[in-house]
Amino acid sequence: VQLQASGGGLVQAGGSLRLSCATSGSIFSINRMNWYRQAPGKQRELVASITGGGSTNYANSVKGRFTISRESAKNTVYLQMNDLKPEDTAMYYCYAELRPDSVSGSVGYWGQGTLVTVSS
């Protein structure tokens, strides 16, 4: 199983970006998929999460601006980021807790990061 994140880039403050995280491999089920971010010199923080049932949760700092969604048929999760601020600048990582076809339990997987830079 692999996760491929994409969609980062350079945007001016107030602009928008949409990140994607596509999974590949033989997957039986997905428990949840999360987006994290890590700014230089700071710890990685949870930005948004979505469960297999579609329940979502957001960090207070992004509520009302970011939206996490899921395309179940493609096992892909998106993060729509609107009204971006310079403090949103970070490397964004996707994470999936899922059950591969070959495993009886759940396993966590990380995607590579995608860089988001917001200029003032």
mmCIF file of C-alpha atoms in Angstrom:
data_model
loop_
_atom_site.group_PDB
_atom_site.id
_atom_site.type_symbol
_atom_site.label_atom_id
_atom_site.label_comp_id
_atom_site.label_asym_id
_atom_site.label_seq_id
_atom_site.Cartn_x
_atom_site.Cartn_y
_atom_site.Cartn_z
ATOM 1 C CA VAL A 1 0.000 0.000 0.000
ATOM 2 C CA GLN A 2 1.243 3.461 -0.875
ATOM 3 C CA LEU A 3 -0.067 6.994 -0.395
ATOM 4 C CA GLN A 4 0.693 9.701 -2.929
ATOM 5 C CA ALA A 5 0.094 13.305 -1.911
ATOM 6 C CA SER A 6 -0.056 16.136 -4.419
ATOM 7 C CA GLY A 7 -1.414 19.627 -4.957
ATOM 8 C CA GLY A 8 0.926 21.801 -2.952
ATOM 9 C CA GLY A 9 2.397 24.991 -4.312
ATOM 10 C CA LEU A 10 2.935 28.697 -3.840
ATOM 11 C CA VAL A 11 -0.131 30.867 -3.358
ATOM 12 C CA GLN A 12 -0.805 34.381 -2.149
ATOM 13 C CA ALA A 13 -2.608 35.014 1.109
ATOM 14 C CA GLY A 14 -6.337 34.680 0.603
ATOM 15 C CA GLY A 15 -5.900 32.149 -2.153
ATOM 16 C CA SER A 16 -6.892 28.501 -2.365
ATOM 17 C CA LEU A 17 -5.301 25.130 -2.973
ATOM 18 C CA ARG A 18 -6.624 21.593 -3.088
ATOM 19 C CA LEU A 19 -4.449 18.763 -1.867
ATOM 20 C CA SER A 20 -5.038 15.166 -2.908
ATOM 21 C CA CYS A 21 -3.895 11.922 -1.337
ATOM 22 C CA ALA A 22 -4.393 8.822 -3.429
ATOM 23 C CA THR A 23 -3.912 5.335 -2.110
ATOM 24 C CA SER A 24 -2.740 2.400 -4.156
ATOM 25 C CA GLY A 25 -2.507 -1.289 -3.429
ATOM 26 C CA SER A 26 -4.929 -3.934 -2.235
ATOM 27 C CA ILE A 27 -7.047 -2.376 0.485
ATOM 28 C CA PHE A 28 -9.846 -4.104 2.334
ATOM 29 C CA SER A 29 -11.103 -1.069 4.226
ATOM 30 C CA ILE A 30 -10.056 2.391 5.397
ATOM 31 C CA ASN A 31 -10.713 3.428 8.984
ATOM 32 C CA ARG A 32 -9.650 7.048 8.646
ATOM 33 C CA MET A 33 -7.516 9.361 6.610
ATOM 34 C CA ASN A 34 -5.835 12.418 8.077
ATOM 35 C CA TRP A 35 -3.938 15.456 6.915
ATOM 36 C CA TYR A 36 -1.065 16.677 9.065
ATOM 37 C CA ARG A 37 1.291 19.588 8.574
ATOM 38 C CA GLN A 38 4.688 20.519 9.853
ATOM 39 C CA ALA A 39 6.114 23.999 9.643
ATOM 40 C CA PRO A 40 9.872 24.614 9.967
ATOM 41 C CA GLY A 41 10.936 24.345 13.569
ATOM 42 C CA LYS A 42 7.529 23.156 14.731
ATOM 43 C CA GLN A 43 5.987 19.831 15.598
ATOM 44 C CA ARG A 44 3.741 17.991 13.192
ATOM 45 C CA GLU A 45 0.100 18.793 13.888
ATOM 46 C CA LEU A 46 -3.175 17.231 12.874
ATOM 47 C CA VAL A 47 -5.069 19.478 10.477
ATOM 48 C CA ALA A 48 -8.119 17.436 9.513
ATOM 49 C CA SER A 49 -9.411 13.888 9.616
ATOM 50 C CA ILE A 50 -12.196 11.891 8.033
ATOM 51 C CA THR A 51 -13.410 8.474 9.102
ATOM 52 C CA GLY A 52 -14.597 5.619 6.955
ATOM 53 C CA GLY A 53 -18.116 6.680 7.835
ATOM 54 C CA GLY A 54 -17.508 10.236 6.694
ATOM 55 C CA SER A 55 -17.214 11.985 10.056
ATOM 56 C CA THR A 56 -14.803 14.901 9.970
ATOM 57 C CA ASN A 57 -12.729 16.790 12.478
ATOM 58 C CA TYR A 58 -10.593 19.912 12.135
ATOM 59 C CA ALA A 59 -7.949 21.799 14.010
ATOM 60 C CA ASN A 60 -9.333 25.039 15.413
ATOM 61 C CA SER A 61 -6.889 27.035 13.325
ATOM 62 C CA VAL A 62 -8.412 25.801 10.046
ATOM 63 C CA LYS A 63 -12.090 25.459 10.903
ATOM 64 C CA GLY A 64 -14.244 27.306 8.397
ATOM 65 C CA ARG A 65 -11.400 27.550 5.877
ATOM 66 C CA PHE A 66 -10.382 23.948 5.151
ATOM 67 C CA THR A 67 -12.611 21.076 4.086
ATOM 68 C CA ILE A 68 -11.613 17.426 4.049
ATOM 69 C CA SER A 69 -13.502 15.081 1.748
ATOM 70 C CA ARG A 70 -13.209 11.564 0.472
ATOM 71 C CA GLU A 71 -13.830 9.789 -2.818
ATOM 72 C CA SER A 72 -14.403 6.253 -1.626
ATOM 73 C CA ALA A 73 -14.353 4.609 -5.048
ATOM 74 C CA LYS A 74 -10.819 5.875 -5.580
ATOM 75 C CA ASN A 75 -9.690 5.617 -1.943
ATOM 76 C CA THR A 76 -8.614 9.226 -2.253
ATOM 77 C CA VAL A 77 -8.897 12.054 0.235
ATOM 78 C CA TYR A 78 -8.826 15.760 -0.528
ATOM 79 C CA LEU A 79 -8.116 18.862 1.492
ATOM 80 C CA GLN A 80 -9.670 22.002 0.075
ATOM 81 C CA MET A 81 -7.891 24.973 1.596
ATOM 82 C CA ASN A 82 -9.455 28.401 1.215
ATOM 83 C CA ASP A 83 -8.509 31.817 2.553
ATOM 84 C CA LEU A 84 -4.953 30.656 3.052
ATOM 85 C CA LYS A 85 -2.741 32.551 5.461
ATOM 86 C CA PRO A 86 1.048 32.783 5.729
ATOM 87 C CA GLU A 87 0.847 30.715 8.921
ATOM 88 C CA ASP A 88 -0.557 27.830 6.857
ATOM 89 C CA THR A 89 2.848 27.490 5.227
ATOM 90 C CA ALA A 90 4.094 23.971 5.947
ATOM 91 C CA MET A 91 4.787 20.558 4.549
ATOM 92 C CA TYR A 92 1.472 18.722 4.433
ATOM 93 C CA TYR A 93 1.361 14.961 4.936
ATOM 94 C CA CYS A 94 -1.472 12.496 4.492
ATOM 95 C CA TYR A 95 -1.917 9.503 6.736
ATOM 96 C CA ALA A 96 -4.221 6.534 6.408
ATOM 97 C CA GLU A 97 -5.248 3.948 8.957
ATOM 98 C CA LEU A 98 -6.432 1.045 6.887
ATOM 99 C CA ARG A 99 -6.677 -2.705 6.583
ATOM 100 C CA PRO A 100 -4.763 -4.146 3.645
ATOM 101 C CA ASP A 101 -6.197 -7.244 1.986
ATOM 102 C CA SER A 102 -3.323 -9.374 3.270
ATOM 103 C CA VAL A 103 -3.498 -8.273 6.912
ATOM 104 C CA SER A 104 -6.127 -9.039 9.550
ATOM 105 C CA GLY A 105 -5.660 -5.791 11.468
ATOM 106 C CA SER A 106 -5.275 -2.082 10.725
ATOM 107 C CA VAL A 107 -1.985 -0.522 9.717
ATOM 108 C CA GLY A 108 -0.917 3.116 9.494
ATOM 109 C CA TYR A 109 0.652 4.515 6.342
ATOM 110 C CA TRP A 110 2.181 7.903 5.607
ATOM 111 C CA GLY A 111 2.403 9.631 2.289
ATOM 112 C CA GLN A 112 5.273 11.845 1.268
ATOM 113 C CA GLY A 113 4.786 15.509 1.996
ATOM 114 C CA THR A 114 3.565 18.192 -0.333
ATOM 115 C CA LEU A 115 4.785 21.725 0.322
ATOM 116 C CA VAL A 116 2.340 24.583 0.726
ATOM 117 C CA THR A 117 3.788 28.092 0.773
ATOM 118 C CA VAL A 118 1.558 31.092 1.377
ATOM 119 C CA SER A 119 3.040 34.492 0.669
ATOM 120 C CA SER A 120 1.835 37.655 2.379
#
